[in-house]
Coordinates of C-alpha atoms and ligand atoms in Angstrom, one line a residue:
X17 CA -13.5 29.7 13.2
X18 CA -13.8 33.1 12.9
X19 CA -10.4 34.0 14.1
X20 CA -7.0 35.4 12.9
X21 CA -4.7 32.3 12.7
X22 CA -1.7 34.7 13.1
X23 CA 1.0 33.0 15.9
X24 CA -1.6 30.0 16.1
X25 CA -0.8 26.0 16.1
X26 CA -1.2 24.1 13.2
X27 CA -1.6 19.8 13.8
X28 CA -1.0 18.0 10.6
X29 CA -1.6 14.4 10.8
X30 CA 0.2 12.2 8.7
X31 CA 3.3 12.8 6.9
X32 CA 2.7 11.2 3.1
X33 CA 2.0 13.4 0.3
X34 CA -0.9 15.4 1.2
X35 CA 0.5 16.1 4.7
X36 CA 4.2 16.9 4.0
X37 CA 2.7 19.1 1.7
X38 CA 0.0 20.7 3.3
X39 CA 2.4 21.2 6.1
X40 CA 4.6 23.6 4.3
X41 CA 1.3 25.4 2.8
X42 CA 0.3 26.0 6.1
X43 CA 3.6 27.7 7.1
X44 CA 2.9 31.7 5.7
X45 CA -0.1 31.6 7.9
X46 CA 0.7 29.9 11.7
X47 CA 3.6 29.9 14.0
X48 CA 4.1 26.2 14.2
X49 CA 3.2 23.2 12.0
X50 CA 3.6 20.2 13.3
X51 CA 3.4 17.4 11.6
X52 CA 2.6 14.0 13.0
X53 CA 3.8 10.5 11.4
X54 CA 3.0 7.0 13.3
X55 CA 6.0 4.9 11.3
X56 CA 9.4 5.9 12.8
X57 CA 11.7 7.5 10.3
X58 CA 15.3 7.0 9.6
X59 CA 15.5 9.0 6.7
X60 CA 17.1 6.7 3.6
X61 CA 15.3 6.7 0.2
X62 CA 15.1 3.2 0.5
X63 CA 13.2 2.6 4.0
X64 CA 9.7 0.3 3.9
X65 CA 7.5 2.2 5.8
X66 CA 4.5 0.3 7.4
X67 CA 2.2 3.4 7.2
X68 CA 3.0 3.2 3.2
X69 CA 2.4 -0.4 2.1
X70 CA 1.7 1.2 -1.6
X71 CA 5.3 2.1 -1.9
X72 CA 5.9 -1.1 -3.2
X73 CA 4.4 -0.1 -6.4
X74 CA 4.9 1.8 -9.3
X75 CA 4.3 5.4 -8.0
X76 CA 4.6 8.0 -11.1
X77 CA 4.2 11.4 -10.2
X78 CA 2.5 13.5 -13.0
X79 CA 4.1 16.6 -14.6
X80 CA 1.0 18.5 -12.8
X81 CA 2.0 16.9 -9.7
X82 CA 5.4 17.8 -9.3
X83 CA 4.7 21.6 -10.5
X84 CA 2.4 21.6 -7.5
X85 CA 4.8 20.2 -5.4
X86 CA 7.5 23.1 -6.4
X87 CA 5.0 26.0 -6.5
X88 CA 5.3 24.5 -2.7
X89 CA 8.2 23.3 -1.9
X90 CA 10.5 25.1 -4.7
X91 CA 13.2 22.8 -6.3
X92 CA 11.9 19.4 -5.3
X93 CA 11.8 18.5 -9.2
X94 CA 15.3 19.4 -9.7
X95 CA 16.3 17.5 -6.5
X96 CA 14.2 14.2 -7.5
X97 CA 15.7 13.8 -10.9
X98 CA 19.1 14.6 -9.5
X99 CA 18.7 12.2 -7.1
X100 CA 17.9 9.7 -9.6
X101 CA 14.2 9.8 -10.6
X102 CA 13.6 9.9 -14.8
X103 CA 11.8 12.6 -16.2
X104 CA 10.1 11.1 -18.9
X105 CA 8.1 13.1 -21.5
X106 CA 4.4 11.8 -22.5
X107 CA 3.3 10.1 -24.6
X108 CA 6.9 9.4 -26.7
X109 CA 8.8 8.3 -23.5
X110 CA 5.9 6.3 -22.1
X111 CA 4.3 3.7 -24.5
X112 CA 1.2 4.0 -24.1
X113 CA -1.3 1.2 -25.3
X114 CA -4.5 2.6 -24.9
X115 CA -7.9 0.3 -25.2
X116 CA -8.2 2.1 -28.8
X117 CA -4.2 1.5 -29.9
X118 CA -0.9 3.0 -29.3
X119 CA -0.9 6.6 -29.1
X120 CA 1.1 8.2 -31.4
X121 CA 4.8 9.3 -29.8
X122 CA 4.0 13.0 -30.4
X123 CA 6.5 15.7 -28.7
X124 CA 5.7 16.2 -24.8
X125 CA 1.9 16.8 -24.4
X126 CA 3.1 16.2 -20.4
X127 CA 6.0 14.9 -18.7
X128 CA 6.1 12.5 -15.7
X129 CA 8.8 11.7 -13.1
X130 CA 9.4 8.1 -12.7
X131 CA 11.0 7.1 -9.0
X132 CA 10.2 4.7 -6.1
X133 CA 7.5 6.5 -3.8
X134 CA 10.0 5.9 -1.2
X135 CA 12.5 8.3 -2.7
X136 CA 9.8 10.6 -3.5
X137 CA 8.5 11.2 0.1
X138 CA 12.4 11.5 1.0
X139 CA 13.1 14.3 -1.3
X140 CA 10.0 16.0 -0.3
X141 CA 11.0 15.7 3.7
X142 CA 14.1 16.7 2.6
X143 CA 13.2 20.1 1.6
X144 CA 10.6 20.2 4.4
X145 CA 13.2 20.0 6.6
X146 CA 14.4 23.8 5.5
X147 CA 11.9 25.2 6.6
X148 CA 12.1 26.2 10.1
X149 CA 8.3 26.2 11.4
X150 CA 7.7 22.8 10.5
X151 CA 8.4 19.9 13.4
X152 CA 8.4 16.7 12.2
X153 CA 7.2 14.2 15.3
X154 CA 7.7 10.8 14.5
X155 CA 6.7 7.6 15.9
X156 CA 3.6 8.9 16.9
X157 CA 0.4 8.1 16.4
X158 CA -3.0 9.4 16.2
X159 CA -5.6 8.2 18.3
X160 CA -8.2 10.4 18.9
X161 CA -9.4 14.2 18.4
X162 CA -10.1 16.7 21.2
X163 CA -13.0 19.5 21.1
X164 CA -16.7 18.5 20.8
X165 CA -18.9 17.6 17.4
X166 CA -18.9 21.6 16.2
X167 CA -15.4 22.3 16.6
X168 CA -12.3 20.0 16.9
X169 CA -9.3 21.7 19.2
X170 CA -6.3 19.3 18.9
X171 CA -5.6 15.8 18.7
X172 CA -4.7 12.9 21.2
X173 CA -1.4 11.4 20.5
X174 CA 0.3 8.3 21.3
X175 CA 4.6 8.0 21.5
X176 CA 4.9 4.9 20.3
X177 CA 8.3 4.6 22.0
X178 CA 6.8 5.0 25.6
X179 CA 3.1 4.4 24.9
X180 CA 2.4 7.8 26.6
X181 CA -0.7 9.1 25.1
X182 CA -1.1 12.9 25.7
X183 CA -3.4 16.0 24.0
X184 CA -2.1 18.2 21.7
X185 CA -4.2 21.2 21.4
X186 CA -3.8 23.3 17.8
X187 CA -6.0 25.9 15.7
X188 CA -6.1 23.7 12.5
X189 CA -6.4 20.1 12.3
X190 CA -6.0 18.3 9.1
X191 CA -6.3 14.8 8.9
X192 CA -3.9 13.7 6.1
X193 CA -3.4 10.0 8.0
X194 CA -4.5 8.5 4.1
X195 CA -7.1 5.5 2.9
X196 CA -6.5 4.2 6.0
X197 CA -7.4 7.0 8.3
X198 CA -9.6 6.4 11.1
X199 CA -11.2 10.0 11.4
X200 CA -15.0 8.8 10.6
X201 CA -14.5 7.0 14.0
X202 CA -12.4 9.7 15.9
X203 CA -15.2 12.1 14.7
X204 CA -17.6 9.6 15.9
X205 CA -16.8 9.6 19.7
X206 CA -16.7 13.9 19.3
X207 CA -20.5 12.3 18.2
X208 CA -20.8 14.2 15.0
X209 CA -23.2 12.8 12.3
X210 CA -21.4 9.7 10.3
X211 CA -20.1 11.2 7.1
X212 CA -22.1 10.2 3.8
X213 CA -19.4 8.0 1.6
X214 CA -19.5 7.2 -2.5
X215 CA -18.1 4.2 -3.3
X216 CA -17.2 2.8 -6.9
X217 CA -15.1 -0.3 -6.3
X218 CA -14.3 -2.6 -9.2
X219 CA -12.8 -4.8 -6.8
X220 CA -9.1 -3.6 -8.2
X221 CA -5.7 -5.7 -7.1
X222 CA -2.2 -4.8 -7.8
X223 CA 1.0 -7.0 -7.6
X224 CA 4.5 -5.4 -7.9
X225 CA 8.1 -6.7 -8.9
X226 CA 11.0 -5.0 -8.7
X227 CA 13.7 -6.0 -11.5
X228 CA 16.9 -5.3 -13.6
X229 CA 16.5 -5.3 -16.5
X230 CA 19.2 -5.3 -19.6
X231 CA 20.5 -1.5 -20.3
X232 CA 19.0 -2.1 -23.7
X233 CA 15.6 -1.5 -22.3
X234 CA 16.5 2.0 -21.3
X235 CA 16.1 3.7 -24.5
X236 CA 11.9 2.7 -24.4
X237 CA 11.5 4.6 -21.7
X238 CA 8.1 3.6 -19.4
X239 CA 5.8 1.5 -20.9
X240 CA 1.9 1.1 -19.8
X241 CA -0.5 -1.1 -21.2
X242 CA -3.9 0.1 -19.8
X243 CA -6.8 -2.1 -19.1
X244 CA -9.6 -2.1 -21.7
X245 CA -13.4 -2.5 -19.9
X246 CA -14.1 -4.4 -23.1
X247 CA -11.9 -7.4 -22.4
X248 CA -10.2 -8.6 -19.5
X249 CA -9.1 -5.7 -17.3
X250 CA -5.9 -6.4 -16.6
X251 CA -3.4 -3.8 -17.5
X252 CA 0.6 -3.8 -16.3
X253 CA 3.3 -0.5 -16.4
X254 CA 6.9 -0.9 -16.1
X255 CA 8.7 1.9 -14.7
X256 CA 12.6 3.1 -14.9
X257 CA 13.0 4.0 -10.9
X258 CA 16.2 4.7 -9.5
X259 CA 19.7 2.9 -9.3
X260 CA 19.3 1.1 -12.8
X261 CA 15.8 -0.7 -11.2
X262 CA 12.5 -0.6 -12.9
X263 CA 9.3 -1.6 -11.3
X264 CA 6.6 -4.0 -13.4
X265 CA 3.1 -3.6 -11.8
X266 CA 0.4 -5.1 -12.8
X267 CA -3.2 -4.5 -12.4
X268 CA -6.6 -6.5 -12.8
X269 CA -10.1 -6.0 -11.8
X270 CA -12.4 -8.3 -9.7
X271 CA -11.9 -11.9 -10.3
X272 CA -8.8 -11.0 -12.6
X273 CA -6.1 -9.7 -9.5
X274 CA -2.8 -10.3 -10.6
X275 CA -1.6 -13.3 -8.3
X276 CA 1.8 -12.7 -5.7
X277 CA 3.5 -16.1 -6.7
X278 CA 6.1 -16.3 -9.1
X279 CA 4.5 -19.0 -12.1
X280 CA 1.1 -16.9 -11.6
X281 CA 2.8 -13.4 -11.9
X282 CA 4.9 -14.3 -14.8
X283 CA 1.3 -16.1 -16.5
X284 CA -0.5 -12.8 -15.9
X285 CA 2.1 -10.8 -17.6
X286 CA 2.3 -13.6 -20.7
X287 CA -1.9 -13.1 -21.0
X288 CA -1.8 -9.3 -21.5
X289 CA -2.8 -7.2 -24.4
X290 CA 1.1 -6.6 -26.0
X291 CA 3.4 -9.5 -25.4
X292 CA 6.0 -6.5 -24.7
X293 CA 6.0 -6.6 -20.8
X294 CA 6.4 -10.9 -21.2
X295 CA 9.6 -10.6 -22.6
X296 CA 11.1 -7.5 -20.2
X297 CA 9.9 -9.9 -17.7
X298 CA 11.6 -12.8 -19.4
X299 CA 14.8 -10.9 -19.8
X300 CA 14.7 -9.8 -16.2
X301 CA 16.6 -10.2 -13.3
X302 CA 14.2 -10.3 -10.3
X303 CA 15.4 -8.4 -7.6
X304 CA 12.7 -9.4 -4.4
X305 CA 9.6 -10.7 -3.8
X306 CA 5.9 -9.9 -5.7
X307 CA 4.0 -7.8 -3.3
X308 CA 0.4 -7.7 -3.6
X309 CA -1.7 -4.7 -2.6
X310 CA -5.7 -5.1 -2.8
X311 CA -9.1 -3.7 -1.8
X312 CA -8.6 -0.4 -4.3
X313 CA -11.7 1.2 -5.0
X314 CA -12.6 4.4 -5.6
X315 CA -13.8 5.9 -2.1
X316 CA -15.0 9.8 -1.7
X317 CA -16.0 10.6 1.9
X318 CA -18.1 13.9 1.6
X319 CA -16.4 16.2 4.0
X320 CA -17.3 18.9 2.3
X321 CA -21.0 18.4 2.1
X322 CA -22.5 21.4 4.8
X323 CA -22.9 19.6 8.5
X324 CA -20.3 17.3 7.9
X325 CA -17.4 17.9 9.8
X326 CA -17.1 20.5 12.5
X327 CA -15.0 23.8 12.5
X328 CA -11.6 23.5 13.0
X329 CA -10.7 20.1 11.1
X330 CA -10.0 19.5 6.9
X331 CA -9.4 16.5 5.7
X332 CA -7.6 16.1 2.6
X333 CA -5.6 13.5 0.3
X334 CA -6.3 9.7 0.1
X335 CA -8.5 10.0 3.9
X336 CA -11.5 11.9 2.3
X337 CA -11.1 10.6 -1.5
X338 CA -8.7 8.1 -2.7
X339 CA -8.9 6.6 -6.5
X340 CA -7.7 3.8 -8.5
X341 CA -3.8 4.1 -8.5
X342 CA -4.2 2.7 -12.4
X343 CA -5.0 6.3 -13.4
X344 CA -1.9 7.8 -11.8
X345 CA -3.6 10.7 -9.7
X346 CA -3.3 10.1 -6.1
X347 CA -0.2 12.2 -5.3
X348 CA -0.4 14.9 -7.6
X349 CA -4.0 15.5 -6.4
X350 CA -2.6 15.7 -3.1
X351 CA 0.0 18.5 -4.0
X352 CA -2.8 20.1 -5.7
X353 CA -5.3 20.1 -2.4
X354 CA -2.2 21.4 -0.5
X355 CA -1.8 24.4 -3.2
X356 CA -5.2 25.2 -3.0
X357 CA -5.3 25.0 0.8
X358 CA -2.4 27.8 0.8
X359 CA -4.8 29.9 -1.7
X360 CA -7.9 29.6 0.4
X361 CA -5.6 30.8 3.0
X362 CA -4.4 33.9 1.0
X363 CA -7.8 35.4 0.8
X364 CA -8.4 35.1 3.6
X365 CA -6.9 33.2 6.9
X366 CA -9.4 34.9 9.2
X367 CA -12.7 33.7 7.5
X368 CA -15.8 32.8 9.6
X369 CA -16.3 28.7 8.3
X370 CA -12.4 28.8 7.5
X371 CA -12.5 24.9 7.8
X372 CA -15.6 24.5 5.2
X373 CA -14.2 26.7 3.1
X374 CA -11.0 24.7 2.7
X375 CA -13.0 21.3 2.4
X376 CA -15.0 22.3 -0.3
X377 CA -12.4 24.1 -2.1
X378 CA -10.9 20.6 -1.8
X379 CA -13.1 18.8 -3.2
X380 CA -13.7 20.6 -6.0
X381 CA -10.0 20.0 -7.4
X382 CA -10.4 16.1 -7.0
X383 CA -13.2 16.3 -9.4
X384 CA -11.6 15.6 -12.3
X385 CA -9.6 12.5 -11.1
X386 CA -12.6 11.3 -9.6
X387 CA -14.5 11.5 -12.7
X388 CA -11.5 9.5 -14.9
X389 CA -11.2 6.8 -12.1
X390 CA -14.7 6.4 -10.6
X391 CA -16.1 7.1 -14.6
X392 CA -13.8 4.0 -16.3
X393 CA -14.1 1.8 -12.8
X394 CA -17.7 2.3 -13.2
X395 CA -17.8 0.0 -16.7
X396 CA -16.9 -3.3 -14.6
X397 CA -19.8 -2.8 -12.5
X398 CA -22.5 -4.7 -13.7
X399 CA -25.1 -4.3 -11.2
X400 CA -26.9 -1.9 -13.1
X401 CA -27.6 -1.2 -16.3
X402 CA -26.6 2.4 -17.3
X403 CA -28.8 5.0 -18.1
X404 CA -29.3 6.8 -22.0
X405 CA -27.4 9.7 -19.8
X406 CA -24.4 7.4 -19.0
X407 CA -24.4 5.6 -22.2
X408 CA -24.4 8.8 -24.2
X409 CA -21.1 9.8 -21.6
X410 CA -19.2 6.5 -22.3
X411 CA -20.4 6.3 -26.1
X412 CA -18.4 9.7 -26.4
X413 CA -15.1 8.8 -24.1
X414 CA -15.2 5.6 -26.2
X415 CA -14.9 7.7 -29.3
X416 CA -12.8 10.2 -28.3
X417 CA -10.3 7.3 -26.8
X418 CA -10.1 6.3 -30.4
X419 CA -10.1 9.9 -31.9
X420 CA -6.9 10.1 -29.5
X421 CA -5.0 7.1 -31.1
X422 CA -5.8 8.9 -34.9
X423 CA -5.8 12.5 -34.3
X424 CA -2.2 14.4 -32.8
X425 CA -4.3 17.4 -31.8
X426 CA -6.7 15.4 -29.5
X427 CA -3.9 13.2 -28.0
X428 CA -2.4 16.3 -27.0
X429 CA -5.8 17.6 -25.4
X430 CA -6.6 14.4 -23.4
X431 CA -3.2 13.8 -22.4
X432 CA -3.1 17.4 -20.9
X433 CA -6.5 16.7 -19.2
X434 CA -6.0 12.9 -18.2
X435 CA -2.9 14.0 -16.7
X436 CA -4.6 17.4 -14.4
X437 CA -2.8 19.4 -16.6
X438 CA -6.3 21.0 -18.0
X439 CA -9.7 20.5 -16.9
X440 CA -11.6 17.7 -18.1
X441 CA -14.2 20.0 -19.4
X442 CA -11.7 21.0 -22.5
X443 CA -12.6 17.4 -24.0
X444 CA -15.9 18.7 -24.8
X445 CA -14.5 22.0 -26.5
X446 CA -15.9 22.1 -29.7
X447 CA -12.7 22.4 -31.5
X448 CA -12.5 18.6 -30.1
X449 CA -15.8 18.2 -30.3
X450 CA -15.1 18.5 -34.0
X451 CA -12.3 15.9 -34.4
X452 CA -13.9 13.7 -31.9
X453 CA -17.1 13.3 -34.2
X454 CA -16.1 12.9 -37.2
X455 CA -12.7 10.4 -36.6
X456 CA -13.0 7.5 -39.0
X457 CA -11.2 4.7 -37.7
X458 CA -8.3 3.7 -40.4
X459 CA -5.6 1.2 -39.7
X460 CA -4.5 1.9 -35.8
X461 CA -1.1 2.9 -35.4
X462 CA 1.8 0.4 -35.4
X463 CA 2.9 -0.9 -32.3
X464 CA 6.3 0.8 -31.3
X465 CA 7.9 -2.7 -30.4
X466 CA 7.6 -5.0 -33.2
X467 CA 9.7 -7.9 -32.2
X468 CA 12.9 -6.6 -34.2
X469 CA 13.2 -3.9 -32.1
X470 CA 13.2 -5.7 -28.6
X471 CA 16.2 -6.2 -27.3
X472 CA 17.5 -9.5 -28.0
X473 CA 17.5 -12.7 -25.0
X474 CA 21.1 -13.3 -23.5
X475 CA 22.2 -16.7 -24.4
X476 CA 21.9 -19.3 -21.5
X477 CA 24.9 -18.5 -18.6
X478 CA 25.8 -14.9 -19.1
X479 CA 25.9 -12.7 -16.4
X480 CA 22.7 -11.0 -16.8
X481 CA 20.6 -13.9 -17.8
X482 CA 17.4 -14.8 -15.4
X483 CA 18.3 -16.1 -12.0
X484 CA 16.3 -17.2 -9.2
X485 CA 15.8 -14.6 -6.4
Ligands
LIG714 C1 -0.8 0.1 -5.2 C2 -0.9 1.7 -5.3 C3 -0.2 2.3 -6.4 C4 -0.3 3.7 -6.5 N1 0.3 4.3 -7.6 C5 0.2 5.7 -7.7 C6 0.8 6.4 -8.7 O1 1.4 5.8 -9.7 N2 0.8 7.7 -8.8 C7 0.1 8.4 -7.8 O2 0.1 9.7 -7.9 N3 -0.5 7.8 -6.8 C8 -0.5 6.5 -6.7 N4 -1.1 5.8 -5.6 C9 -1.9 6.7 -4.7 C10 -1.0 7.3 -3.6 O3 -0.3 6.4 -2.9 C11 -1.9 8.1 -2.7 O4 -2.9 8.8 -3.4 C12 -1.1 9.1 -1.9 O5 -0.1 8.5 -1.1 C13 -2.1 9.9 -1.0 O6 -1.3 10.6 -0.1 P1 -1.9 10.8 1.4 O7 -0.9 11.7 2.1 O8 -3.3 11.1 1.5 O9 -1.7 9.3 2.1 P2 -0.4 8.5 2.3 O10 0.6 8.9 1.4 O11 -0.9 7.1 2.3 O12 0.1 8.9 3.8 C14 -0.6 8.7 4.9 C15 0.4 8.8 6.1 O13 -0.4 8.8 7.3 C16 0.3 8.0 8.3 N5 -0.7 7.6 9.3 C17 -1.7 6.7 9.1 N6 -2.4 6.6 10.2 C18 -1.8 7.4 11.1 C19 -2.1 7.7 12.5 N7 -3.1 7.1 13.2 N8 -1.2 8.5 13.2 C20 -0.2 9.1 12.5 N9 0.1 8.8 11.2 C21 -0.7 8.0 10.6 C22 0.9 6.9 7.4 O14 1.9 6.2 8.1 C23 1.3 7.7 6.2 O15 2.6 8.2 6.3 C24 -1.0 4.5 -5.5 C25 -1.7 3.8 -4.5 C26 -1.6 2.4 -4.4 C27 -2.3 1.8 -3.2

């Protein structure tokens, strides 16, 4: 791909997070982006896409995340919070109960935006939309690419309106059409060689409710109880989103998914680690129906292994690595791939292996989420027993888990990694080193909601109290 991209044609497909914002990456560098989306789109904040079933749940967007998103698409922070998402600092605005204890409510290590995904994706189309090379074509869908197995030259696109399927030639392809994308089999038929694929699937299911909740609740902020590999799995986070809603998800591992009907859902909630998300969820007015969402594993398709997909096509976001949503990282490592797309770019747009170039330049800033979610997924797998090297890896997370409860300095240091804010490799610092080792585990910190400080029930009859849907 050895050519200048100057006044070429850009094809992104899909338009979730790691298209829309790959699409305005692209911009400095081609004549026209176009961005391709299969669901039609109205434009309301509060449309159910089918191409986004996950919008159902708890979507938080990580400090590192949104910054990626500005450095992109300038303002979109300012925009979501004024159009109703909370900025919530981390950890004192979102409890955390970590398998170790509560971490302490230190000052902001890390802030995170708390909204619906589906108000997310419309603030960041919104801003999109100012920008004047980008052409948003929706209701149309992907079907195919064009070009042979060493260079892709377009894509084949179906109107879904008049089922007229015609090919649209472009420069740069990226597939962005998420965990669902089909491009192993579109890349088939160009007859390319299938693309190796890690999987690490602890056979994670999710179930969502939407509720109002007494204003009382406000002043907590987010609270997430996290899963502990020792015991049961099952972890839950309940969300402020916007228009005085909050979202309880909750989260368990093979043989543990949290059920869709109402007795099992509430059950689920009452057999968790803190009986703090039982009595939000007793105090609660649902407002819809539990939505389940299954099948999450970790999945990393190795595009950017050499001979793995030809010139011309990168494929980024959830369609070459998607990760356990418990860990928060799915979006903001798709703003993150789009930033490092427009870098790669930069230095230089008229590179011979442009394409490779981009993919591995990918794949190296997913690293770090996949080595959270694929590392802590990994401990439910009992297959195999782990190796001295493995054992020696989780022997240490283990301690510095619990170093993170005791010690500010090293909440502060894990947060900031956890969260993308730092790279993971900072955890094994030796200034943390140092803490991590010699932690002696005293009492663990007090939990933030001893029952005096919950909000009390409404009696029986009052307006807020628990109705049926
Ligand atoms: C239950 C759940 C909870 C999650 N929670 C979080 C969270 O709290 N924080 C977080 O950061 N991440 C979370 N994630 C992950 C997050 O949703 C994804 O990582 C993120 O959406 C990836 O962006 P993407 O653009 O790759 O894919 P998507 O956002 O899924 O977008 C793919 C787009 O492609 C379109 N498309 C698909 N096929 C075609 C086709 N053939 N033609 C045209 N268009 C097509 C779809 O309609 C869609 O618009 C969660 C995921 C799930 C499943």
């Amino acid at each position: 791909m050895a050519e200048d991209l100057t006044s070429r044609r850009a094809l992104v497909l899909g338009a979730g997070m790691a298209g829309s914002t790959t699409a305005a990456a692209l911009t400095p560098f081609f004549d026209r982006v176009t961005l391709v989306e299969r669901d039609h789109i109205t434009g309301s904040a509060t449309d159910r896409r089918p191409g986004l079933p996950q919008a159902a749940h708890a979507h938080l967007l990580l400090g590192s995340g949104a910054r990626w998103i500005d450095t992109l698409l300038p303002g979109t922070t300012a925009a979501l919070v004024a159009a109703g998402a909370h900025r919530l600092s981390m950890p004192a605005q979102v409890h955390t109960l970590s398998p170790h204890g509560w971490l302490p409510p230190i000052p902001e290590a890390q802030f995170l935006l708390s909204a619906t995904r589906s108000l997310i994706d419309s603030v960041v189309r919104e801003r999109l939309r100012t920008d004047g090379k980008i052409e948003l074509r929706a209701g149309t869908e992907v079907v195919g690419l064009i070009g042979d197995a060493t260079r892709v030259r377009g894509a084949r696109l179906r109107d879904r309106t008049t089922g007229a399927v015609r090919e649209e030639p472009a420069t740069l392809v990226v597939d962005a059409t998420g965990a669902t994308s089909a491009v192993t089999a579109w890349l088939a038929e160009l007859g390319t060689t299938p693309v190796p694929t890690t999987v690490v699937d602890a056979g994670v299911g999710y179930a969502t409710r939407a509720l109002r909740l007494p204003d009382a609740w406000r002043q907590f902020g987010a609270i997430y109880l996290q899963a502990d590999p020792a015991g049961t799995g099952r972890g839950g986070v309940l969300l402020p989103v916007e228009d005085d809603r909050w979202l309880l998800s909750l989260s368990g591992v093979r043989g543990q998914n949290p059920p869709t009907d109402e007795p099992g859902f509430d059950a689920f909630t009452a057999g968790l680690r803190h009986p703090v998300l039982a009595e939000a969820l007793a105090q609660a007015i649902p407002l819809g129906p539990i939505r389940g969402f299954r099948k999450l594993a970790n999945r990393w398709r190795h595009f950017e292994r050499r001979g793995f997909g030809p010139d011309g096509l990168v494929v980024l976001g959830d369609a070459t690595r998607s990760f356990n949503p418990a860990y928060g990282h799915g979006m903001s490592v798709a703003a993150q791939s789009a930033t490092v797309v427009r870098t790669v770019l930069t230095r230089d747009a008229s590179a011979p292996d442009l394409a490779a170039r981009l993919q591995r330049a990918v794949a190296r800033c997913a690293a770090d989420a996949w080595a959270f979610a694929s590392g802590q997924d990994a401990r439910y797998l009992t297959e195999a027993p782990p190796g001295p090297g493995l054992r020696l890896q989780r022997w240490y997370m283990d301690r510095l888990g619990r170093a993170a409860v005791h010690r500010t300095a090293v909440t502060r240091t894990l947060l900031k990694s956890y969260t993308l804010d730092a790279p993971a490799g900072r955890l094994l610092a030796p200034r943390v080193l140092g803490q991590v080792l010699t932690v002696t585990t005293g009492p663990p910190p007090p939990s933030p909601f001893p029952p005096e400080v919950l909000p009390q029930r409404l009696p029986p009859g009052s307006a807020t109290e628990r109705t049926a849907p």
